[in-house]
Short mmCIF file of C-alpha atoms in Angstrom, two decimals:
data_model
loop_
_atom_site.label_atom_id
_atom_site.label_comp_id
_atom_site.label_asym_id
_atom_site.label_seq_id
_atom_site.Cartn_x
_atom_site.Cartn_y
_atom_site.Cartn_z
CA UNK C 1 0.00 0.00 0.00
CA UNK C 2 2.36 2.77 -1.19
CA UNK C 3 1.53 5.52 0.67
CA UNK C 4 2.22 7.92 -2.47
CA UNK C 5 -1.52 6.86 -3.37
CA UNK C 6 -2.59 8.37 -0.36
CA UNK C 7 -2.45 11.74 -2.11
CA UNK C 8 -5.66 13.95 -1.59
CA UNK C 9 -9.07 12.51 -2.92
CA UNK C 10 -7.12 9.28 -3.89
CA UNK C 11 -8.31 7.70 -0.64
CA UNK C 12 -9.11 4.25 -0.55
CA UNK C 13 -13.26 3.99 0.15
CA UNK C 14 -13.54 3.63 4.24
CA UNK C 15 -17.19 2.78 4.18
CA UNK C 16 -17.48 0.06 2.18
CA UNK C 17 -17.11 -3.18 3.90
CA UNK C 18 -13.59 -4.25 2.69
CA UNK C 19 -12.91 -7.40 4.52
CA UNK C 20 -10.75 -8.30 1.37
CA UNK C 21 -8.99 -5.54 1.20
CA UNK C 22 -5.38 -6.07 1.44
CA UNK C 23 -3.84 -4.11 4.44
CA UNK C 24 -0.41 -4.33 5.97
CA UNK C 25 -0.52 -6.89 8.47
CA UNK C 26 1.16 -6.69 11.55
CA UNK C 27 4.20 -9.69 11.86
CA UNK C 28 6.94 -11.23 14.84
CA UNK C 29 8.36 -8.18 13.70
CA UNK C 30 6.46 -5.27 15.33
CA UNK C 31 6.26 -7.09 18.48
CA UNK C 32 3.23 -8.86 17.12
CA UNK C 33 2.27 -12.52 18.08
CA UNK C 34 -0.36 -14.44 16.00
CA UNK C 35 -3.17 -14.43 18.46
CA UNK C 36 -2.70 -10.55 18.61
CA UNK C 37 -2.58 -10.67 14.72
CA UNK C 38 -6.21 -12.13 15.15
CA UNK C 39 -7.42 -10.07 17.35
CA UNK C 40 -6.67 -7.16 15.18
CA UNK C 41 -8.23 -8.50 12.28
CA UNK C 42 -11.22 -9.42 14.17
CA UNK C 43 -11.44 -6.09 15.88
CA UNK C 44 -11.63 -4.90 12.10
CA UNK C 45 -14.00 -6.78 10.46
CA UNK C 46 -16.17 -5.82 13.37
CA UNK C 47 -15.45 -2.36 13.09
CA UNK C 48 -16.13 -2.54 9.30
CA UNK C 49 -19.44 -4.28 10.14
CA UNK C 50 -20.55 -1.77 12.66
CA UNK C 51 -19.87 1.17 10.16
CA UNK C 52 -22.28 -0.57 8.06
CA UNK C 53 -24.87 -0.52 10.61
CA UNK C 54 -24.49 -4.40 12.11
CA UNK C 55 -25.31 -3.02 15.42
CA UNK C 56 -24.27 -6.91 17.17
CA UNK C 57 -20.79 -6.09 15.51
CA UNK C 58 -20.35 -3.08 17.07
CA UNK C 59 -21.59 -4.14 20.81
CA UNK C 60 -19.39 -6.84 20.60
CA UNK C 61 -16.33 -4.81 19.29
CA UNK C 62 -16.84 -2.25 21.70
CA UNK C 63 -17.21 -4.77 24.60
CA UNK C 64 -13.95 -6.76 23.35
CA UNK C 65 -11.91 -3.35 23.85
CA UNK C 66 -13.27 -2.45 26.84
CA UNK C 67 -12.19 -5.88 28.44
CA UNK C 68 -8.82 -5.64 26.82
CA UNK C 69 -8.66 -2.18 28.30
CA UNK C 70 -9.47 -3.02 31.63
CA UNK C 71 -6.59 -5.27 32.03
CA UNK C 72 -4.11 -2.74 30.18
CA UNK C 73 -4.98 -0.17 32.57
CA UNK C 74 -5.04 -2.21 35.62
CA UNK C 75 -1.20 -2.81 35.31
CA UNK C 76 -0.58 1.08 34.54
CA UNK C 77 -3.00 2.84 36.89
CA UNK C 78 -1.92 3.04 40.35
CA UNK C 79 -3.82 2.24 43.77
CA UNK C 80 -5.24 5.99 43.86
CA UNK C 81 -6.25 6.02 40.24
CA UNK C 82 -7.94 2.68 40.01
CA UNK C 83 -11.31 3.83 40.91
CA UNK C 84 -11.24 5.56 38.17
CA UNK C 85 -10.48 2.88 35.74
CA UNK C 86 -14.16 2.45 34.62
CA UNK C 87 -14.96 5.45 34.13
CA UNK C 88 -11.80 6.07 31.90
CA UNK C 89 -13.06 2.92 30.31
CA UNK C 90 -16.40 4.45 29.18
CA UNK C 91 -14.55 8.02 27.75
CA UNK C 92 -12.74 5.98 25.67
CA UNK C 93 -15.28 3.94 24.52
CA UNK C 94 -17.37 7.00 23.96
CA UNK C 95 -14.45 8.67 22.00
CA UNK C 96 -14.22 5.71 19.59
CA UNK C 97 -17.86 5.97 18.97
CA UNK C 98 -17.87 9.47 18.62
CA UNK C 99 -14.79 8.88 15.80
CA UNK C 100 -15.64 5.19 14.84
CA UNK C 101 -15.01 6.88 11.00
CA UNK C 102 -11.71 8.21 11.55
CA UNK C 103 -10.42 5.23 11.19
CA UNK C 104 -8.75 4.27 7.66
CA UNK C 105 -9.56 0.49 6.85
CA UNK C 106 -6.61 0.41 4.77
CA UNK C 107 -4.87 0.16 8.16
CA UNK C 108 -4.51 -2.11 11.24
CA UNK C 109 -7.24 -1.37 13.56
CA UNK C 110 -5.28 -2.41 16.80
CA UNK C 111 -2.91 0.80 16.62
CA UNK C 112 -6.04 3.01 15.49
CA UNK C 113 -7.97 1.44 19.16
CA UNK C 114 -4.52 2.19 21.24
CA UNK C 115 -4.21 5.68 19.73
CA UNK C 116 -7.31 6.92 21.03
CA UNK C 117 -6.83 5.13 23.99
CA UNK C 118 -3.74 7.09 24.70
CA UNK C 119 -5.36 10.21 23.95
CA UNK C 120 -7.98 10.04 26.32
CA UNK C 121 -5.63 8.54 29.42
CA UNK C 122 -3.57 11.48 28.95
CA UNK C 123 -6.37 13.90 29.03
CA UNK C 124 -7.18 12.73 32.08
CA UNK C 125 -4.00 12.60 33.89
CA UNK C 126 -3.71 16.14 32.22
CA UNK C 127 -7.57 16.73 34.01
CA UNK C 128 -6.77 14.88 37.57
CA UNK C 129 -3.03 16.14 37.76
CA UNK C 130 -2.36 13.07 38.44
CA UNK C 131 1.01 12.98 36.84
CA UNK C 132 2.43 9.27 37.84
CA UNK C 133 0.89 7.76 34.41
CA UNK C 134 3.12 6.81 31.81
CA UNK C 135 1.39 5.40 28.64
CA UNK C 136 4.07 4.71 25.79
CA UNK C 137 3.44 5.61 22.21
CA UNK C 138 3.72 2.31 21.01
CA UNK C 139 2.81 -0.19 23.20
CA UNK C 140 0.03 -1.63 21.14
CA UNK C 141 1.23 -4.94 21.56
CA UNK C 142 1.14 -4.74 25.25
CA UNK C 143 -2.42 -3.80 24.87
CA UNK C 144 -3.38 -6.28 22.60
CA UNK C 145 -1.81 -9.09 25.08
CA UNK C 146 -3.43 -7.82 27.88
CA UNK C 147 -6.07 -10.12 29.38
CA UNK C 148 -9.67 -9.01 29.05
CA UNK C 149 -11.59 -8.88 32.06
CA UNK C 150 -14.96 -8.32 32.53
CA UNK C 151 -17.10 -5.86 33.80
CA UNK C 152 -17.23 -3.52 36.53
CA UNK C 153 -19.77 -1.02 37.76
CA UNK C 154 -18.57 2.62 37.16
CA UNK C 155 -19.54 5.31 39.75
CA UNK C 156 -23.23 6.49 38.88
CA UNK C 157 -26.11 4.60 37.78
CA UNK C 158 -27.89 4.56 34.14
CA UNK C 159 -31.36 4.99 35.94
CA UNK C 160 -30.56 8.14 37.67
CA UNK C 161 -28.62 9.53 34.59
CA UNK C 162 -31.67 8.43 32.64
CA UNK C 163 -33.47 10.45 35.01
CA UNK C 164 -32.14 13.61 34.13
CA UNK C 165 -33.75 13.84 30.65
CA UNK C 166 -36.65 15.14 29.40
CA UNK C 167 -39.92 12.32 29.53
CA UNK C 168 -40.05 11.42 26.00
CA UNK C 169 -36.05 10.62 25.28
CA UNK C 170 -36.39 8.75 28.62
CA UNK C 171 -39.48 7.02 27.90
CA UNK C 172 -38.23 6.52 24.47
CA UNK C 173 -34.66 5.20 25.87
CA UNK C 174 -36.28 2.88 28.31
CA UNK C 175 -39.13 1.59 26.25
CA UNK C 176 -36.40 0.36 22.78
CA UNK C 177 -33.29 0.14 24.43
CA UNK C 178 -33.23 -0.95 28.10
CA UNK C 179 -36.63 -3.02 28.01
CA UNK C 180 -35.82 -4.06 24.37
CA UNK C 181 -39.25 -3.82 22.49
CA UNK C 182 -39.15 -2.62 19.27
CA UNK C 183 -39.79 0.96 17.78
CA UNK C 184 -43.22 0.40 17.17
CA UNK C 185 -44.16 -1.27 20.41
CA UNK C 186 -42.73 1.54 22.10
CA UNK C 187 -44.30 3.83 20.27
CA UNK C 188 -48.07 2.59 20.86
CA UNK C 189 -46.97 2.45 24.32
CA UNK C 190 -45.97 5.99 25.13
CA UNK C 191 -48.16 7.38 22.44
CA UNK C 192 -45.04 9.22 20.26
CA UNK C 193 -45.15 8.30 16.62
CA UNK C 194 -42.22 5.90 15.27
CA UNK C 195 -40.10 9.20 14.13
CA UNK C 196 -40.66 10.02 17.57
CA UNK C 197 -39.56 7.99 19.21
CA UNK C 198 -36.21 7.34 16.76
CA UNK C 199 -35.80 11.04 16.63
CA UNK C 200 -35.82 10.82 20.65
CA UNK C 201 -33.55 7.83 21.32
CA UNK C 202 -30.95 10.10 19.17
CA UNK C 203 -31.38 13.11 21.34
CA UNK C 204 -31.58 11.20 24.70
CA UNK C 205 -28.38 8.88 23.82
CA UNK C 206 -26.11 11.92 22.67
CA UNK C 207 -27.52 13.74 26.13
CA UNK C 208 -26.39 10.60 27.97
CA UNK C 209 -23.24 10.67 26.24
CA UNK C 210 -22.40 13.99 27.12
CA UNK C 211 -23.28 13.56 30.65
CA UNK C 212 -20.59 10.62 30.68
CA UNK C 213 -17.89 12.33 29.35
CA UNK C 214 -18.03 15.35 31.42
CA UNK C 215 -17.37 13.41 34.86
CA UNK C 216 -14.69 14.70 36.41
CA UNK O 1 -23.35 3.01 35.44
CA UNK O 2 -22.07 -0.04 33.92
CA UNK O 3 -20.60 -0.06 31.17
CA UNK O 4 -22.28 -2.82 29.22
CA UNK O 5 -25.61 -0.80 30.12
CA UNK O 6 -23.39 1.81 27.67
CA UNK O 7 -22.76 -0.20 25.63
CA UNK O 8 -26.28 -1.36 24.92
CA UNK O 9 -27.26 2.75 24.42
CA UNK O 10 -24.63 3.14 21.55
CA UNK O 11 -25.96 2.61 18.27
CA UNK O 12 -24.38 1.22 15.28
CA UNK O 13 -23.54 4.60 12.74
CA UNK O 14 -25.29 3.97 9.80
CA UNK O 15 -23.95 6.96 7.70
CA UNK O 16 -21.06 7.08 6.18
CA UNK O 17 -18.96 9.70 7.63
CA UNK O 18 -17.05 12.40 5.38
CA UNK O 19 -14.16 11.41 3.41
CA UNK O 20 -10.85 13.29 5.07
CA UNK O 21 -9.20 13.20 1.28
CA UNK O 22 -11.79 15.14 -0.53
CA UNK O 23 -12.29 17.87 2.58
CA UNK O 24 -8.61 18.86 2.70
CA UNK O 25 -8.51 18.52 -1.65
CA UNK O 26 -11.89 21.00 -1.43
CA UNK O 27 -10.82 23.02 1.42
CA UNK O 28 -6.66 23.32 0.21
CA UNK O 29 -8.27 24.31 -3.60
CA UNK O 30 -10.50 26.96 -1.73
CA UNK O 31 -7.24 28.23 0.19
CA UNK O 32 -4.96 28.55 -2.68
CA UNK O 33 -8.03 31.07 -4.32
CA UNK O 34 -8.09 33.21 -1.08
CA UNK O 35 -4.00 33.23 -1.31
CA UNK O 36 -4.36 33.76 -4.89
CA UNK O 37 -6.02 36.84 -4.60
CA UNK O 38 -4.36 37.98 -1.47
CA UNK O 39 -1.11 38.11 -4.23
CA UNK O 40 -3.01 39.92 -7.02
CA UNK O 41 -4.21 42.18 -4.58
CA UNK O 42 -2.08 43.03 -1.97
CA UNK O 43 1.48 41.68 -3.01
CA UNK O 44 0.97 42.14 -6.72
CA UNK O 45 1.73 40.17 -9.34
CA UNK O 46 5.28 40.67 -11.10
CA UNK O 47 5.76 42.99 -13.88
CA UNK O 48 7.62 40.92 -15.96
CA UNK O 49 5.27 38.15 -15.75
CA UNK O 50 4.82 37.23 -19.50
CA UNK O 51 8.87 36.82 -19.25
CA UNK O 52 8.92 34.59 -16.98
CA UNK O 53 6.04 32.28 -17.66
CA UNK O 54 8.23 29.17 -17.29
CA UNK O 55 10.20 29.70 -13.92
CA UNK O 56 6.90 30.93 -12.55
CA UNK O 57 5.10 27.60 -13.43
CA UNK O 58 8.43 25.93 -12.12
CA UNK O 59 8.14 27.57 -8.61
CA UNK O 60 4.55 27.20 -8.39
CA UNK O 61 5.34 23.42 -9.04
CA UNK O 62 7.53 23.32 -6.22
CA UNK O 63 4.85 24.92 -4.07
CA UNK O 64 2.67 21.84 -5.48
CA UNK O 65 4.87 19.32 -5.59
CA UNK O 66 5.77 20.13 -1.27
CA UNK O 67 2.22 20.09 -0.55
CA UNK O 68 1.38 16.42 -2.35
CA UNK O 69 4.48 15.39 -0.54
CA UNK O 70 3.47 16.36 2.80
CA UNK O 71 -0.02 15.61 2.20
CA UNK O 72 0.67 11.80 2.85
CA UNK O 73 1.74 12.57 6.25
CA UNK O 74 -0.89 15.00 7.11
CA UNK O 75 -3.75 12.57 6.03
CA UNK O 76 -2.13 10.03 8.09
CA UNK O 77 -1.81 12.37 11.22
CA UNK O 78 -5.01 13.86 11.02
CA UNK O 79 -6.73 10.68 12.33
CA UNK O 80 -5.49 8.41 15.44
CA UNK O 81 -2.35 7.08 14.60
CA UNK O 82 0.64 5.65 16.44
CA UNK O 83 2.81 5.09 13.44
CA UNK O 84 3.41 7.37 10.81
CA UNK O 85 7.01 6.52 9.03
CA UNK O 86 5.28 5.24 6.06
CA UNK O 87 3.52 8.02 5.23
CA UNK O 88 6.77 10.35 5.64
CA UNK O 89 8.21 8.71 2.93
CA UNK O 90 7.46 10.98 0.68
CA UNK O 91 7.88 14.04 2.39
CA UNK O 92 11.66 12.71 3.17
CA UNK O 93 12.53 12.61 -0.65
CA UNK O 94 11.16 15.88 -1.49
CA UNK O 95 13.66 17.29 1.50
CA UNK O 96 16.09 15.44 -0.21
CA UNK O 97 15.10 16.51 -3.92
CA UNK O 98 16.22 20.30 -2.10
CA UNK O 99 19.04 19.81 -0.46
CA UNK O 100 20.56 18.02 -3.76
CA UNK O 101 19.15 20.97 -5.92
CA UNK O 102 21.06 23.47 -3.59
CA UNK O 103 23.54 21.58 -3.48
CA UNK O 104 24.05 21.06 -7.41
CA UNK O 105 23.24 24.92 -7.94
CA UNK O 106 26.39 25.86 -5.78
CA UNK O 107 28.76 23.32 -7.21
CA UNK O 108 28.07 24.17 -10.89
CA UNK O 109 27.83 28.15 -10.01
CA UNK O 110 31.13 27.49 -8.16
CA UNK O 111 29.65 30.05 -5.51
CA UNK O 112 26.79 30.64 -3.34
CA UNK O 113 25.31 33.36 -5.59
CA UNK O 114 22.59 31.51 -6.54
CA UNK O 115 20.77 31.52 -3.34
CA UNK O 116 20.48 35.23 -3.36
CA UNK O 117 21.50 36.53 0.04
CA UNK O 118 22.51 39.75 -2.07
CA UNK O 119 19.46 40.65 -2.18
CA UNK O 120 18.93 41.28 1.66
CA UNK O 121 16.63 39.40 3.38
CA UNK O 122 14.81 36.57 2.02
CA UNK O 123 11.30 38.02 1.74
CA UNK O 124 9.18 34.55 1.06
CA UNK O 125 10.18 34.21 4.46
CA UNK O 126 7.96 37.19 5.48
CA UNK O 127 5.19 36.68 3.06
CA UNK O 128 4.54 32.89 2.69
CA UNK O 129 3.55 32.54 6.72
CA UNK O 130 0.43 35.64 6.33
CA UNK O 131 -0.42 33.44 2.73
CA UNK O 132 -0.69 30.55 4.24
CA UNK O 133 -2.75 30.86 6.89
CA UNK O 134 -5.99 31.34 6.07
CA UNK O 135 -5.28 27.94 4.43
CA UNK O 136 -4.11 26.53 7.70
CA UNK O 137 -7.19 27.36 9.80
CA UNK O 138 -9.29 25.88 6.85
CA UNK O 139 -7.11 22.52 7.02
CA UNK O 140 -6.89 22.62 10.54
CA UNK O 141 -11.08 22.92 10.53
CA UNK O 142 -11.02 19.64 8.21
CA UNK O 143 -8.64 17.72 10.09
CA UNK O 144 -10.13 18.22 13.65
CA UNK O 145 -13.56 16.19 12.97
CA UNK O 146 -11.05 13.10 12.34
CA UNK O 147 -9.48 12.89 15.85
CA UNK O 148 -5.68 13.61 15.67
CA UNK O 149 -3.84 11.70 18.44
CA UNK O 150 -0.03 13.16 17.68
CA UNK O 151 -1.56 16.51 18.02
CA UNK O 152 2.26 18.52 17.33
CA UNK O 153 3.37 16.66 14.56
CA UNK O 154 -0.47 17.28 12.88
CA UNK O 155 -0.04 20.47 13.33
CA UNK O 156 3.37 20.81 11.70
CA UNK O 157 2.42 18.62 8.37
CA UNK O 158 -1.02 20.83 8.08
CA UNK O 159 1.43 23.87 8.35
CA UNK O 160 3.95 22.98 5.84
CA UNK O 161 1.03 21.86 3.49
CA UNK O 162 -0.62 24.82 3.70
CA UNK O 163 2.59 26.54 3.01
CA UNK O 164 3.20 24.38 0.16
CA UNK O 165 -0.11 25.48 -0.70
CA UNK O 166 0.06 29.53 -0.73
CA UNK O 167 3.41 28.80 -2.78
CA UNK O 168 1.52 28.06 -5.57
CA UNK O 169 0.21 31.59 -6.18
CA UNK O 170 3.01 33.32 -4.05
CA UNK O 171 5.47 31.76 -7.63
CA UNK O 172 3.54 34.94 -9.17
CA UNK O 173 4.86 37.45 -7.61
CA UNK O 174 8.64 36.61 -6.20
CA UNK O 175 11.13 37.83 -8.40
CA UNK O 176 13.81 35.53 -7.43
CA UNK O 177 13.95 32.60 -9.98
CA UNK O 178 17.50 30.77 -9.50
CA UNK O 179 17.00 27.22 -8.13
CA UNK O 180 18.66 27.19 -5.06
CA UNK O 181 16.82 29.94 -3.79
CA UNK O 182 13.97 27.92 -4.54
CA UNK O 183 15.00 25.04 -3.51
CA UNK O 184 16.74 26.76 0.17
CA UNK O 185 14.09 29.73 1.35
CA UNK O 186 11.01 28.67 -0.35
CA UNK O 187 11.63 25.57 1.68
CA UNK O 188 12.97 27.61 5.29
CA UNK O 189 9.32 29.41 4.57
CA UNK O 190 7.69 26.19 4.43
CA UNK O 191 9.54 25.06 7.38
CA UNK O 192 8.38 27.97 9.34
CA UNK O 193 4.79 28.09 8.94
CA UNK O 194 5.55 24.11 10.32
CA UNK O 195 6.77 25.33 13.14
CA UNK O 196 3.55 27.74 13.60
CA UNK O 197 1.69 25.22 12.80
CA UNK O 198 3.36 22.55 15.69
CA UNK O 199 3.09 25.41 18.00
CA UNK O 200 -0.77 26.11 17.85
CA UNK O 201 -1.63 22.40 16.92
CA UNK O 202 -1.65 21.02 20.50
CA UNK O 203 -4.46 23.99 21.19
CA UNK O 204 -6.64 24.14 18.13
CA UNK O 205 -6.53 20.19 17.31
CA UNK O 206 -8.02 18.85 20.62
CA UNK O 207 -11.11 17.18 20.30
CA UNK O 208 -13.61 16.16 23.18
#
């Protein structure tokens, strides 16, 4: 993939699902073992899939980091700064959602994942002052290898956030997303039509979102 | 709350986002018409124009061909990246394309009059930087919805490519045509509005 093609408006297509695109694959070489090399190609045809709209693909991406990430920042976060590893969790899975098109599929997704990653830990040591952090620029491997472990509650409570919003997003929010019924269900049951209710969910998530990532 | 409850509220995007090639090719086009007429206007184009048609389209090349170089890099670093010595490849041979053009223009002048430090100082040095940034703030615009990570080094390729940029119509007015003036203070100008650009980049890059 010469990267003289990379030139302005010659950019390979990121939206179309390109599982057979050829990228460069990470080898021994970077530091990478097979399983990692997997992982990363997993991570991308999920990725790819959830840019599509395959909503499953994206859950399960997005849980699949945040496991891996758990574990990576267990071993880097120390005793005082541990109870905020969830919450760091969430701002990074938030940023990746927010950005889930910045990524270039004609790239490894694992780097892509760790870069953001970074980003966010050192906006919060930059927020906390909490300056005994060090997070390398290149330790993707490490992060990859990292067990996953599963998870933990983070301070706060969806119900209470949910709360906080207007009646409709949270009656919209509870009816299609927590309780699981489907659009129309939901909307015979809290009397909104089906745009409604869609155009509500939308409001109500980004709200939610918001709310997240401003924790201090 | 827990974060699989998150999880569960985050919806697959089903748009496709905006392509980061075509936005900087758009915006970069746009910038090079606001430099363009920031020349005619306030710099003024060079009366012996129809003279020099050839040199002009030469220098104006160079101010092309160092923003297609860069460009590469600044694609790359405009979205979350850890690894980015690919994409300098390109940017590395055009640096070296100068240094053996200066290099060549001294050793067949047999003196250093070619890169025109006769003439006082090196204006493109002055005038490229104001040229170039109205360019910058529309790259910098672009390449902030795409979640730089190396937030410097962004801003220093979006600098030199808008630099690269402005050269294009800047090649209109500067009356110094030998190649290793080219080739040494068109490039120090480019080098500068880097350096702007690596300066502000930490500030005007960060995204929430």
């Amino acid at each position: 993939m010469s990267s003289g093609l990379l030139l302005a408006g010659v950019e390979p297509a990121c939206h179309v699902a390109q599982r057979g695109a050829p990228i460069r694959r990470r080898t021994a070489r970077d530091g990478f073992t097979p399983a990692m090399t997997n992982v990363d190609a997993e991570w991308r045809e999920l990725l790819l899939a959830g840019r599509t709209g395959d909503a499953a693909a994206y859950r399960r991406l997005l849980k699949e980091v945040a496991a891996r990430l758990r574990a990576f920042l267990m071993r880097r976060l120390d005793s005082a700064q541990r109870g905020d590893l969830e919450d760091i969790v969430q701002e990074i899975l938030i940023a990746i959602h927010r950005h889930a098109d910045s990524y270039d599929a004609s790239k490894p997704v694992s780097p892509w994942v760790y870069a953001i990653a970074r980003y966010k830990l050192i906006d919060y040591v930059r927020r906390t002052r909490r300056m005994r952090l060090s997070v390398p620029l290149d330790a993707v491997a490490e992060f990859l290898a990292a067990e996953t472990i599963e998870d933990a509650p983070a301070r706060g409570d969806l119900a209470s956030l949910l709360s906080t919003l207007p009646p409709k997003q949270q009656a919209a929010i509870r009816g299609v997303k927590i309780e699981e019924r489907s659009v129309r269900e939901t909307a015979a049951a809290t009397g909104m039509s089906e745009s409604a209710v869609k155009v509500s969910i939308h409001r109500g998530v980004k709200r939610l979102i918001d709310l997240v990532g401003k924790r201090p | 709350m827990k974060t699989d409850d998150l999880i569960a509220i985050l919806d697959a995007p089903t748009e496709p986002g905006p392509r980061l090639g075509a936005r900087f090719a758009v915006l970069g086009a746009l910038g090079m018409v606001i430099a363009l007429a920031a020349v005619a206007l306030v710099y003024g184009v060079r009366g012996d124009l129809s003279d020099a048609v050839i040199v002009t389209l030469l220098k104006s090349g160079f101010g092309a061909g160092a923003a297609f170089a860069v460009a590469p890099l600044a694609l790359t670093l405009a979205r979350p990246n850890t690894r980015v010595k690919a994409a300098a490849r390109a940017t590395l041979v055009f640096l070296g394309g100068c240094a053996c053009v200066a290099v060549a223009d001294a050793v067949l002048r047999g003196s250093f009059f070619g890169f025109g430090l006769w003439g006082g100082f090196p204006e493109c040095l002055k005038r490229v930087p104001p040229l170039a940034a109205p360019i910058a703030a529309l790259l910098f615009m672009a390449a902030r919805r795409f979640a730089p990570t190396r937030l410097t080094l962004a801003g220093a390729a979006i600098g030199a490519m808008a630099a690269g940029l402005a050269i294009v119509p800047y090649a209109l007015f500067c009356p110094m045509d030998y190649p290793a003036y080219v080739a040494t203070w068109y490039l120090a100008s480019i080098l500068v509005c880097a350096a702007f650009g690596a300066a502000i980049g930490p500030f005007v890059l960060r995204w929430r």
